[in-house]
Tab-separated table of N, CA and C in Angstrom:
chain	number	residue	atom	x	y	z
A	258	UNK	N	-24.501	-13.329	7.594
A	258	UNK	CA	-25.628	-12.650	6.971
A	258	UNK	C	-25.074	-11.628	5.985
A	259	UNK	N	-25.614	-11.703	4.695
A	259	UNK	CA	-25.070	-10.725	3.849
A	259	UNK	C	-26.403	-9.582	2.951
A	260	UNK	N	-26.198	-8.840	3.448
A	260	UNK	CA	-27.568	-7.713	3.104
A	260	UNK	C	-26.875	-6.610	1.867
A	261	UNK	N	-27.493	-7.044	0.640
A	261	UNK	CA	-27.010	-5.741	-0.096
A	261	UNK	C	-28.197	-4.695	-1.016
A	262	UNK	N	-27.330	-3.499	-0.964
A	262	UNK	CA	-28.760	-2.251	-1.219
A	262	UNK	C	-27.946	-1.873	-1.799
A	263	UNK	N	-28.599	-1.453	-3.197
A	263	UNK	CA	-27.939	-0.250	-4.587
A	263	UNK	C	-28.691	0.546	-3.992
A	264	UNK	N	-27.724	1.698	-3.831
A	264	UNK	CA	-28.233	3.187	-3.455
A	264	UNK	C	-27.910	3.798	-4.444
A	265	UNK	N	-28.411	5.574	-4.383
A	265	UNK	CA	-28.320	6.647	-5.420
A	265	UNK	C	-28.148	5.688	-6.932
A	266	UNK	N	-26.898	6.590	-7.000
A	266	UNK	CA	-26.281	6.584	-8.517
A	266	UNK	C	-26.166	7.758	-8.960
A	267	UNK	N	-24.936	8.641	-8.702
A	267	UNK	CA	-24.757	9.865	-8.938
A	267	UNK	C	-25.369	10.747	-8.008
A	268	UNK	N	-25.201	11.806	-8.659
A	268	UNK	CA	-25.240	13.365	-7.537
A	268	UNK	C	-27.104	12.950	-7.153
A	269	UNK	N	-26.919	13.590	-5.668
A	269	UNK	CA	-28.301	13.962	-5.514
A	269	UNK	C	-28.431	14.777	-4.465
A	270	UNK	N	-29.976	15.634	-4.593
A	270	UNK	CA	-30.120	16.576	-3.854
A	270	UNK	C	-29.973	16.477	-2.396
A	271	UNK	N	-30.129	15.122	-2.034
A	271	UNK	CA	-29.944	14.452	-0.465
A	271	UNK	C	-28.994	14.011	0.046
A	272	UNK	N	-27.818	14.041	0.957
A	272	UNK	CA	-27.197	13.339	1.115
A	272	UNK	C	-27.487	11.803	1.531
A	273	UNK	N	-27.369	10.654	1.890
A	273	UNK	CA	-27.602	8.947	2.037
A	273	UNK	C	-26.918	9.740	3.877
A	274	UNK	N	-27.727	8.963	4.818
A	274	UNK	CA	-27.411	9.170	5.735
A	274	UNK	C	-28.429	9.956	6.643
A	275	UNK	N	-27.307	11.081	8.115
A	275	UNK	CA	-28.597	11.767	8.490
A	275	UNK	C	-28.605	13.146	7.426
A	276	UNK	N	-29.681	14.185	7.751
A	276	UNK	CA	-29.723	15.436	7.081
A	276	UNK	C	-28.817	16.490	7.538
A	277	UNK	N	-28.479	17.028	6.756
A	277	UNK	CA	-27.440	17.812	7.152
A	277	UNK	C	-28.069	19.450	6.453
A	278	UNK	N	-27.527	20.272	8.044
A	278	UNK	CA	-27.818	21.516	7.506
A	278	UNK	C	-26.959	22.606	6.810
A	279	UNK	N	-27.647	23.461	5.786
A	279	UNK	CA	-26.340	24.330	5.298
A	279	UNK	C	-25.831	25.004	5.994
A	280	UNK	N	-24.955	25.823	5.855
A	280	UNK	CA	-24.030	26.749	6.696
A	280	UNK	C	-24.478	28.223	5.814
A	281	UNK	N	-25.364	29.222	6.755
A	281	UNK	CA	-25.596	30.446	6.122
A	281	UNK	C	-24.351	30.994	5.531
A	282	UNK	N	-24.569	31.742	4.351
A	282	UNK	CA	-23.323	32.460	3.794
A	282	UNK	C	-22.224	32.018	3.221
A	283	UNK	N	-22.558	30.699	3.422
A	283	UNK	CA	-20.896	29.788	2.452
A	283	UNK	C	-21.430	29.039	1.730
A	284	UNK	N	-20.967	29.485	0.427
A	284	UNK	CA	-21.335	28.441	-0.641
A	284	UNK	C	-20.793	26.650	-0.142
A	285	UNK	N	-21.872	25.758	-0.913
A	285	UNK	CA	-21.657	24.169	-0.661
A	285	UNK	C	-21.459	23.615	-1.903
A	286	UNK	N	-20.843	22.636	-1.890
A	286	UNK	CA	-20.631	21.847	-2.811
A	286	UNK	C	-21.835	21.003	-3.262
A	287	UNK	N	-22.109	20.602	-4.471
A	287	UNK	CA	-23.136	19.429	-4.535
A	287	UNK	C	-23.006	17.927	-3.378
A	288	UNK	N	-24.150	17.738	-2.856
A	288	UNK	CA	-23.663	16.750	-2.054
A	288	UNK	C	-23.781	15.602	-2.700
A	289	UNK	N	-22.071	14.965	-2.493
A	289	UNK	CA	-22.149	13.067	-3.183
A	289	UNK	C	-23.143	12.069	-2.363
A	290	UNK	N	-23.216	11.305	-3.417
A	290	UNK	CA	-23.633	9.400	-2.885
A	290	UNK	C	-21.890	9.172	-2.590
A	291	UNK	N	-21.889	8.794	-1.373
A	291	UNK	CA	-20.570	8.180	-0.875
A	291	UNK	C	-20.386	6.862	-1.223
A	292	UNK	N	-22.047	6.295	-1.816
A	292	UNK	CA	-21.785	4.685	-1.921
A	292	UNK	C	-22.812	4.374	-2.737
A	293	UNK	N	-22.926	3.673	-3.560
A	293	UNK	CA	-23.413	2.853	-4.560
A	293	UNK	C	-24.216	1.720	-4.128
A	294	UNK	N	-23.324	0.754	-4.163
A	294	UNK	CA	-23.703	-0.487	-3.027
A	294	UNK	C	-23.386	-0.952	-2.143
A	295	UNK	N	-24.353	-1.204	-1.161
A	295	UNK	CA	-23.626	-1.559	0.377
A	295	UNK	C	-23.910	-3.321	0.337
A	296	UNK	N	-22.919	-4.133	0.811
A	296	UNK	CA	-23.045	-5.311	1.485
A	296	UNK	C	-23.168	-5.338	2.776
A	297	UNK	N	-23.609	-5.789	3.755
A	297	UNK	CA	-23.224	-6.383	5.056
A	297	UNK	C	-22.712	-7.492	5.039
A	298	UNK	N	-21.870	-8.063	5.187
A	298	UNK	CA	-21.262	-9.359	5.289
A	298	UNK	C	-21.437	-9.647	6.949
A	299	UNK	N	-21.322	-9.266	7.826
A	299	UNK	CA	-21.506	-9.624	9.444
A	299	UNK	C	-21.665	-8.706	10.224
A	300	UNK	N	-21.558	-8.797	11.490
A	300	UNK	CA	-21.629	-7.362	12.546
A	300	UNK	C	-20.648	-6.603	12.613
A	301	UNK	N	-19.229	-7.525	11.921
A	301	UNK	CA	-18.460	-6.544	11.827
A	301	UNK	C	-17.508	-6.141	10.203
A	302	UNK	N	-18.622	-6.815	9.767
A	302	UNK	CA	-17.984	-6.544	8.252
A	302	UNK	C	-18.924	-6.013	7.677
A	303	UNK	N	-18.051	-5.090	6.493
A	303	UNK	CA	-18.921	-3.942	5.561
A	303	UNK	C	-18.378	-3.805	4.253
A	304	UNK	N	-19.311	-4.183	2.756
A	304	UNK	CA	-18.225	-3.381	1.778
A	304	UNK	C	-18.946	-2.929	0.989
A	305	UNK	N	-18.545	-2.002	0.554
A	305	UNK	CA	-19.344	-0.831	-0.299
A	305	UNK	C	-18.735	-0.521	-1.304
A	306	UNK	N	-19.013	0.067	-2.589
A	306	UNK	CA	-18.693	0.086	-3.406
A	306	UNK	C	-18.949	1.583	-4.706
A	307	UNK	N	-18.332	2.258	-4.998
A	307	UNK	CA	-18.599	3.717	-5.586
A	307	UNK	C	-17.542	3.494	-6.979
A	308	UNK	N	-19.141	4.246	-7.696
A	308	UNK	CA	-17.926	4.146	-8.993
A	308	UNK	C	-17.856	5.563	-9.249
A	309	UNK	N	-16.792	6.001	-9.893
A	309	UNK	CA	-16.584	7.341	-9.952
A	309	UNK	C	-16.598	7.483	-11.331
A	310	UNK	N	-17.646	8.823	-11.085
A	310	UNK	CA	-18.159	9.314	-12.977
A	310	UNK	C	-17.755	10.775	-13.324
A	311	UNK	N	-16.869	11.098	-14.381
A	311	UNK	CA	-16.702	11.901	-15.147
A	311	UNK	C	-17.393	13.297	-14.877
A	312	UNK	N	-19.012	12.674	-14.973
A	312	UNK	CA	-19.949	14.026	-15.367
A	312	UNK	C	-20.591	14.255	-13.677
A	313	UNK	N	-19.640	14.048	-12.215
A	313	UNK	CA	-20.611	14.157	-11.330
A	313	UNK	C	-19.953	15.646	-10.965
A	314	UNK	N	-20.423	16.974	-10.732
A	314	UNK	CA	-19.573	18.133	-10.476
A	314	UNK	C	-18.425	18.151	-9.366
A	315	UNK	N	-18.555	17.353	-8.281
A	315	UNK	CA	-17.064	17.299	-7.214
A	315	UNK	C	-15.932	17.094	-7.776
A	316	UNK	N	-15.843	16.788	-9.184
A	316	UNK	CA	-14.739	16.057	-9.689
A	316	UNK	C	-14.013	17.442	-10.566
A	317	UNK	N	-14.796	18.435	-11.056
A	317	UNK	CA	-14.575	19.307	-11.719
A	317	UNK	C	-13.578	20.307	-11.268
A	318	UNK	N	-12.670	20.266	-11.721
A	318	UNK	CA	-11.341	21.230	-11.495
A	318	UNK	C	-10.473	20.718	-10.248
A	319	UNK	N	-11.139	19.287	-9.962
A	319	UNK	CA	-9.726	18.768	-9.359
A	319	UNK	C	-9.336	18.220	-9.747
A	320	UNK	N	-7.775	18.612	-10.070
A	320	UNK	CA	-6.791	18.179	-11.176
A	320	UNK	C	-7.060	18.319	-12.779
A	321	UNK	N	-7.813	19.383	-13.025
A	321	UNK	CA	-8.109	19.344	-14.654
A	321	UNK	C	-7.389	18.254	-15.342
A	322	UNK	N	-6.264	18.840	-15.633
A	322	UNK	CA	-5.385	18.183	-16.829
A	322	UNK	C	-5.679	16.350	-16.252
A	323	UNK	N	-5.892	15.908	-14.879
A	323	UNK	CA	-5.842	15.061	-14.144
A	323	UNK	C	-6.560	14.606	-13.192
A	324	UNK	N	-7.695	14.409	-14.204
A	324	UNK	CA	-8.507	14.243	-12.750
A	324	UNK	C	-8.871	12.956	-11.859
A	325	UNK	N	-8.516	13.330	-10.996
A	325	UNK	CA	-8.583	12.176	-10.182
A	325	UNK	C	-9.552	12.047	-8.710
A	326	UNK	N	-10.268	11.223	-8.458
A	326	UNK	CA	-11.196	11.562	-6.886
A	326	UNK	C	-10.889	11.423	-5.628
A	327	UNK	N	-11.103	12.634	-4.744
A	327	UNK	CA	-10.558	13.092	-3.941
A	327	UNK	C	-10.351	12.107	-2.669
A	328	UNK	N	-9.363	12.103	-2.046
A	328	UNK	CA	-9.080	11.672	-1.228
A	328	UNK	C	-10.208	11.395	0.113
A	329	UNK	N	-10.454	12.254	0.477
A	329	UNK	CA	-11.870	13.147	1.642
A	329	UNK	C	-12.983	12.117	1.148
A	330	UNK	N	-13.199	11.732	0.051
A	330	UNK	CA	-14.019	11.450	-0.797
A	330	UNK	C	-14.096	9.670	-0.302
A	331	UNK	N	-12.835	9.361	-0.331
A	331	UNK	CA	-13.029	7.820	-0.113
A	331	UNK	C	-12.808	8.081	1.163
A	332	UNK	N	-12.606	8.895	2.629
A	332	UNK	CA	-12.755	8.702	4.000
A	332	UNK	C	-14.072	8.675	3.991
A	333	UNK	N	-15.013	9.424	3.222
A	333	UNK	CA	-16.357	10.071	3.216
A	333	UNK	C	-16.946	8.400	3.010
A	334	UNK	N	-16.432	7.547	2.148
A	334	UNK	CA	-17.230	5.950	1.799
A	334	UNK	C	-17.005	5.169	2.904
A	335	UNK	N	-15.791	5.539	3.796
A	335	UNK	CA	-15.599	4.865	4.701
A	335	UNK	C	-16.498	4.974	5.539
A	336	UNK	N	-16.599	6.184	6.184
A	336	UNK	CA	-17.533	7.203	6.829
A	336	UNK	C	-19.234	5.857	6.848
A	337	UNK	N	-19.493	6.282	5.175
A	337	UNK	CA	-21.037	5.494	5.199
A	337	UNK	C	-20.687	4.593	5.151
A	338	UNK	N	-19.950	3.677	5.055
A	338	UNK	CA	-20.098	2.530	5.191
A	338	UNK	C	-19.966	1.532	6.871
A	339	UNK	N	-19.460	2.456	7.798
A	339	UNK	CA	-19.432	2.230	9.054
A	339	UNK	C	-20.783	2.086	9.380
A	340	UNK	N	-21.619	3.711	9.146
A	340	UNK	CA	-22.864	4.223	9.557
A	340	UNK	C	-23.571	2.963	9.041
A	341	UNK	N	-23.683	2.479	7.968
A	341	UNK	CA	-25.269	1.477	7.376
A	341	UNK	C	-24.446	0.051	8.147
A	342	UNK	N	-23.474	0.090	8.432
A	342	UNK	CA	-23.456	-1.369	9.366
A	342	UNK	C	-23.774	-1.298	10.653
A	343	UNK	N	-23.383	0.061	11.328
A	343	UNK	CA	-23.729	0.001	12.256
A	343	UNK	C	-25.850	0.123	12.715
A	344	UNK	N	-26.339	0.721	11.774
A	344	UNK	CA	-27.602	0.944	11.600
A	344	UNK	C	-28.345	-0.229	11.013
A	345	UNK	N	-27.690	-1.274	10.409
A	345	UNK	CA	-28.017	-2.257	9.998
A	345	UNK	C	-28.122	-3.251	11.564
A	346	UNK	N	-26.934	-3.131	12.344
A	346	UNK	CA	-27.030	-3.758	13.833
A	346	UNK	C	-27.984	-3.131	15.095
A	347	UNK	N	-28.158	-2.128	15.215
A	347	UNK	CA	-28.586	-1.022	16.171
A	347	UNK	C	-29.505	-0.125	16.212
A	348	UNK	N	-29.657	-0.405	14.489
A	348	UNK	CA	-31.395	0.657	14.581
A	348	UNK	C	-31.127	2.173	13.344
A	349	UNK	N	-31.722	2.358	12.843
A	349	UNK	CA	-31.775	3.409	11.521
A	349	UNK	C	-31.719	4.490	12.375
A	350	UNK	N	-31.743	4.698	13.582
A	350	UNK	CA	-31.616	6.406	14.306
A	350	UNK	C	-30.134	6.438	14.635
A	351	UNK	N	-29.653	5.436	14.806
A	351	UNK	CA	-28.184	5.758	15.491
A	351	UNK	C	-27.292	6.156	14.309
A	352	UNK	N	-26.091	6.760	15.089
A	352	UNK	CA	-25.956	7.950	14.246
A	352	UNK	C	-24.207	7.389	14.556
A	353	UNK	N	-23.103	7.632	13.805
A	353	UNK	CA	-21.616	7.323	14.266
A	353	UNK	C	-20.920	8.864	13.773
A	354	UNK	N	-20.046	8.764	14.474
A	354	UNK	CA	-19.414	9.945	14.281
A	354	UNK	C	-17.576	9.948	14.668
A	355	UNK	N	-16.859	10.605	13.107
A	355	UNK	CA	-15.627	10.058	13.205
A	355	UNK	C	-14.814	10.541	14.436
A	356	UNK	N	-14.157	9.929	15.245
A	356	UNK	CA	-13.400	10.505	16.706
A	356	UNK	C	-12.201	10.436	16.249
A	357	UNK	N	-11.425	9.339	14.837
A	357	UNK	CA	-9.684	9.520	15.172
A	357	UNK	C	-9.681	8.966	13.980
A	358	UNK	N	-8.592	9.893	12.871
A	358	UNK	CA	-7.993	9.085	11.761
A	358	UNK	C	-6.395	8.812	12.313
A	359	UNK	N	-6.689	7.679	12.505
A	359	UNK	CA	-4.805	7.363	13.165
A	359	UNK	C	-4.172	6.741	12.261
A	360	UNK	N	-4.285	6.856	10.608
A	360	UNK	CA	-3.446	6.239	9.425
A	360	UNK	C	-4.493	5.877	8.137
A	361	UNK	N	-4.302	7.188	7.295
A	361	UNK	CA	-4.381	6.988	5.692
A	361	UNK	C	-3.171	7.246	4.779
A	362	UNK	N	-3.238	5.791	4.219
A	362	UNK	CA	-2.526	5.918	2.819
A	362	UNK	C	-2.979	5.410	1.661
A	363	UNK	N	-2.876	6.714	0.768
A	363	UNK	CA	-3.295	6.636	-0.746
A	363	UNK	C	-2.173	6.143	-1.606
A	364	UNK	N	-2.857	4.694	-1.983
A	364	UNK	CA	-1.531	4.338	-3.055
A	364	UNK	C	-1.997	4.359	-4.295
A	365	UNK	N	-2.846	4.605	-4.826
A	365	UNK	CA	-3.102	4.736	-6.140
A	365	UNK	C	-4.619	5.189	-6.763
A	366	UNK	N	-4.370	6.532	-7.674
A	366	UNK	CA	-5.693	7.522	-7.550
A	366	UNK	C	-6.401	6.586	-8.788
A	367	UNK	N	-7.821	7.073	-8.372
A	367	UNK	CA	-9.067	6.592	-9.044
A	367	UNK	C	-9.534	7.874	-10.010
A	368	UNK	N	-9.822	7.032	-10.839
A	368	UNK	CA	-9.898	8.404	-12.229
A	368	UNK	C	-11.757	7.992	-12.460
A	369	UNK	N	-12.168	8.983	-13.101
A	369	UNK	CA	-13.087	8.419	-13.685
A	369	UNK	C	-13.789	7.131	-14.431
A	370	UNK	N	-14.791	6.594	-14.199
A	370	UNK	CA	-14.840	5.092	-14.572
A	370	UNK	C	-14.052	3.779	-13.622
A	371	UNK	N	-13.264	4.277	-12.778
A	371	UNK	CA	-12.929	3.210	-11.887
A	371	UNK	C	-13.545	3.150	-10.945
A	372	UNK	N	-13.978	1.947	-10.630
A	372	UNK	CA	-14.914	1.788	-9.063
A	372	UNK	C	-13.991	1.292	-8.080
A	373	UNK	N	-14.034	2.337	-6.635
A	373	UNK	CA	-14.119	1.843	-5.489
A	373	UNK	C	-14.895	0.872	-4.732
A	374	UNK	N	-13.993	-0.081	-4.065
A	374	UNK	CA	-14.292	-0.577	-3.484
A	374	UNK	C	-13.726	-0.768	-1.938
A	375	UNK	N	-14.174	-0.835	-0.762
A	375	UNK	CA	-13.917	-0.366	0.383
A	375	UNK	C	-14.436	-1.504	1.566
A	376	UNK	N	-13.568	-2.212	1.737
A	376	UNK	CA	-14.018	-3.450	3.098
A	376	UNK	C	-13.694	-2.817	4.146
A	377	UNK	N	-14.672	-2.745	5.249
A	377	UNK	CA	-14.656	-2.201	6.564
A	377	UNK	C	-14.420	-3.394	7.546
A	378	UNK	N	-13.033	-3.904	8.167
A	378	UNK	CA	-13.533	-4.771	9.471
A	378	UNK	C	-13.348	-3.755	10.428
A	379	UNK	N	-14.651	-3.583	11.389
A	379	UNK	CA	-14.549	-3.290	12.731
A	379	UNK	C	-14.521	-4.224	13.770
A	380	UNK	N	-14.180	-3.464	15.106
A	380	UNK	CA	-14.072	-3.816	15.685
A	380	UNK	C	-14.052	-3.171	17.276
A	381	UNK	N	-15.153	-3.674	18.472
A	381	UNK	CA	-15.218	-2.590	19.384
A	381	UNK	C	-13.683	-2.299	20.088
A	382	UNK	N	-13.700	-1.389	20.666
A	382	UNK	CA	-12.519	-0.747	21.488
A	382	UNK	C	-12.500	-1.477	22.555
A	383	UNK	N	-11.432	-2.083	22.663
A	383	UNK	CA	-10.742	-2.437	24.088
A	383	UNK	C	-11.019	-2.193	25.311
A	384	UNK	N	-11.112	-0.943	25.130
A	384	UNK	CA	-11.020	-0.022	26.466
A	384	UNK	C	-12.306	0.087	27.298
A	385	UNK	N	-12.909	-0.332	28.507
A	385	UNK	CA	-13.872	-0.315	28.929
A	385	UNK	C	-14.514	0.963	29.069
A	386	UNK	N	-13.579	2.086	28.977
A	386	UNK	CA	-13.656	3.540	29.461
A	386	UNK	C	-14.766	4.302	27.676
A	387	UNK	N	-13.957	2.942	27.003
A	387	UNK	CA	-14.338	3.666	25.706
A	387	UNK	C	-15.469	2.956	24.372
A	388	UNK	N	-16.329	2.209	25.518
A	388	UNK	CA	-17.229	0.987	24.830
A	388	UNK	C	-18.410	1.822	23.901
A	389	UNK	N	-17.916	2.795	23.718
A	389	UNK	CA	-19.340	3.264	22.406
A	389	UNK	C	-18.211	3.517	21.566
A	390	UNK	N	-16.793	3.165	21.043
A	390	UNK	CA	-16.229	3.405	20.079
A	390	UNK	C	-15.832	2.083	19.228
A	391	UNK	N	-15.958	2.381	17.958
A	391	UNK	CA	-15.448	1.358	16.697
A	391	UNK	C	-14.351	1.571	16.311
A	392	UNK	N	-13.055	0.641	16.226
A	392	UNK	CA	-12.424	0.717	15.623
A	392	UNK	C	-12.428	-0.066	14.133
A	393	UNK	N	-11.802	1.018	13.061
A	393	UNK	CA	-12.186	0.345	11.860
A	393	UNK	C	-10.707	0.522	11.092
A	394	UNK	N	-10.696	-0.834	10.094
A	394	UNK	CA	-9.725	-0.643	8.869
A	394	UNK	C	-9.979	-1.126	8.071
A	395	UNK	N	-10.290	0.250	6.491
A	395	UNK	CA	-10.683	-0.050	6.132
A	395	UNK	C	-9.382	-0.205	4.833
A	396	UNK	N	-9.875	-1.479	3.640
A	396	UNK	CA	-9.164	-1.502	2.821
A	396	UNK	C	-9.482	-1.689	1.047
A	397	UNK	N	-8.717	-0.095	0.532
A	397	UNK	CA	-9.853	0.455	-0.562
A	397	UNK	C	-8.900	0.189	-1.786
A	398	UNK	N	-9.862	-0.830	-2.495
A	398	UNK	CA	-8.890	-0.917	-3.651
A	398	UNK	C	-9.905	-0.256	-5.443
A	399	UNK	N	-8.871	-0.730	-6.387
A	399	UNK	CA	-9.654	-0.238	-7.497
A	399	UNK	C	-9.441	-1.296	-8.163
A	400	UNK	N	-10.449	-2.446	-8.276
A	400	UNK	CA	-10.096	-3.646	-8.903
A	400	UNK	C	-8.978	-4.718	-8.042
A	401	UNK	N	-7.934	-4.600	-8.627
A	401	UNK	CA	-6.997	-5.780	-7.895
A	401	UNK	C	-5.573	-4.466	-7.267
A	402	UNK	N	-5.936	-3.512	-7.893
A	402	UNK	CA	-5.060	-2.116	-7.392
A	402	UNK	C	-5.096	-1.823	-5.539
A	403	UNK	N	-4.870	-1.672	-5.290
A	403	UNK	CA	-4.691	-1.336	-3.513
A	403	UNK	C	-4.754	0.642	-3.690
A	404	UNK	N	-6.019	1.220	-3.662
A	404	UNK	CA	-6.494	2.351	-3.633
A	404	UNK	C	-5.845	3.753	-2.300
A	405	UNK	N	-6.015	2.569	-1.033
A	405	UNK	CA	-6.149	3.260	0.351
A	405	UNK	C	-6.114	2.060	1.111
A	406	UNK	N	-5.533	2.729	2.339
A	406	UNK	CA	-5.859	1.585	3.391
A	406	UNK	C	-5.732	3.419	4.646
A	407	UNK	N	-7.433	3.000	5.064
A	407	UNK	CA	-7.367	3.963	5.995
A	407	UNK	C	-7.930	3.477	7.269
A	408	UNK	N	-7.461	3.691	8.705
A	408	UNK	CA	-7.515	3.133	9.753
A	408	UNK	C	-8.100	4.409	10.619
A	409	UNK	N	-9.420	3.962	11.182
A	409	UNK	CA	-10.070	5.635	11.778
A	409	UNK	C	-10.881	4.711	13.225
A	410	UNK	N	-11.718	5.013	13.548
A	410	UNK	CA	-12.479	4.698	14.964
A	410	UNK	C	-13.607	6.306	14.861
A	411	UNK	N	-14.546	5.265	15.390
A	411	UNK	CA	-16.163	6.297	14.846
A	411	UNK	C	-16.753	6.271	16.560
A	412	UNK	N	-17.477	6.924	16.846
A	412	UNK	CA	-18.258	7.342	18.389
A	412	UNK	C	-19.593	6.427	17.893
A	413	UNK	N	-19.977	5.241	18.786
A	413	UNK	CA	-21.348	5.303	18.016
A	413	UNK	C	-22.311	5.830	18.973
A	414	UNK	N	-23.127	7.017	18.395
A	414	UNK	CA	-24.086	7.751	19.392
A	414	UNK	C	-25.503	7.013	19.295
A	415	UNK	N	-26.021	7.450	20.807
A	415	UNK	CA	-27.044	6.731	21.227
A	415	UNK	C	-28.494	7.013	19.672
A	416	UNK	N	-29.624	5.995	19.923
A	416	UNK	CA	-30.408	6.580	18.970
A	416	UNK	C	-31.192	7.788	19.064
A	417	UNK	N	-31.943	8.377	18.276
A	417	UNK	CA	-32.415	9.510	18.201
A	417	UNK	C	-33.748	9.149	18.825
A	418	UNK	N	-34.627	10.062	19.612
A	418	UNK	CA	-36.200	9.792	19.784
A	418	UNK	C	-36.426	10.299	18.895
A	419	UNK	N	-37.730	9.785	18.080
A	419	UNK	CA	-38.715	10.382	17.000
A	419	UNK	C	-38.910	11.706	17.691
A	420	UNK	N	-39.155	12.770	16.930
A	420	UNK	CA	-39.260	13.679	17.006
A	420	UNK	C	-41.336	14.262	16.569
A	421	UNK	N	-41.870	15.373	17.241
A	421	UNK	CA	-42.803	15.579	17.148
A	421	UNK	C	-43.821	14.439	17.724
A	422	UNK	N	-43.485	13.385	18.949
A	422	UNK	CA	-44.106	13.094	19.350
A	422	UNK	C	-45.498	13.379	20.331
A	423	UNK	N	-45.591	14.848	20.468
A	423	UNK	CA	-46.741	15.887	21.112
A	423	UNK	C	-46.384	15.957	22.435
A	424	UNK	N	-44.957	15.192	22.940
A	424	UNK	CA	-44.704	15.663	24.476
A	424	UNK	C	-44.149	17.293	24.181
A	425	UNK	N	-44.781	17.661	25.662
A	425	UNK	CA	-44.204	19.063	25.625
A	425	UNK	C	-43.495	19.651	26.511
């Protein structure tokens, strides 16, 4: 089964995902679209895709002379791209959350105008002790370039009850 959704397109006031609250007293960054377009390819395949633009503000003064997009930035695509497969299998409330980066390497930075691209195979954990965890690797290139290859495992948490249902 292959399911694909163009999301955002550049900065927006929302993050894609759940809502997130500010932190009183500390300035925030504009929050990114981590992803562009999502595929589902299966239950345990995911690829998503971000192109990185010039004029989006996260990019601004890292690396002036050189700018290039941040590292955090493509864990962050990894990140959503776990979440909409797993929500694509399990339901739009469930929620994943990263438990272990056990190996990123950046082999070659993405400048403006190059699109990421990011294949997720997961896969559940072994461990009977540890059956709500995903292990994932993901592998991020820029065209035919080899970007990242980052290897993490996500918690997947139970779903949310609707909220304001009038129990009290």
């Amino acid at each position: 089964m292959t399911t694909t959704q163009q999301v955002g397109g550049g900065t927006s006031a929302t993050p894609a995902g759940p809502a997130f609250t500010p932190v009183t007293g500390r300035l925030r960054a504009t929050p990114i679209d981590p992803v562009d377009e999502i595929a589902v390819i299966s239950e345990t395949e995911v690829v998503v895709r971000k192109t990185v633009r010039d004029d989006d503000p996260y990019l601004e003064g890292h690396y002036p002379e050189f700018t290039v997009y941040p590292g955090a930035f493509i864990i962050e695509s990894v990140f959503d791209a776990v979440l909409r497969l797993v929500r694509a299998h399990r339901g739009e409330r469930t929620f994943v959350e990263p438990a272990e980066i056990s190996s990123v390497r950046f082999t070659t930075a993405l400048r403006p105008g190059d699109t990421l691209q990011v294949r997720c195979v997961c896969q559940a954990s072994d461990d009977a002790n540890d059956a709500n965890t995903v292990r994932v690797v993901a592998h991020c290139t820029n065209g035919e370039a080899k970007a990242a290859l980052v290897k993490m495992a996500f918690r997947v948490l139970p779903a949310e009850e609707p909220t304001g249902s009038g129990a009290a």
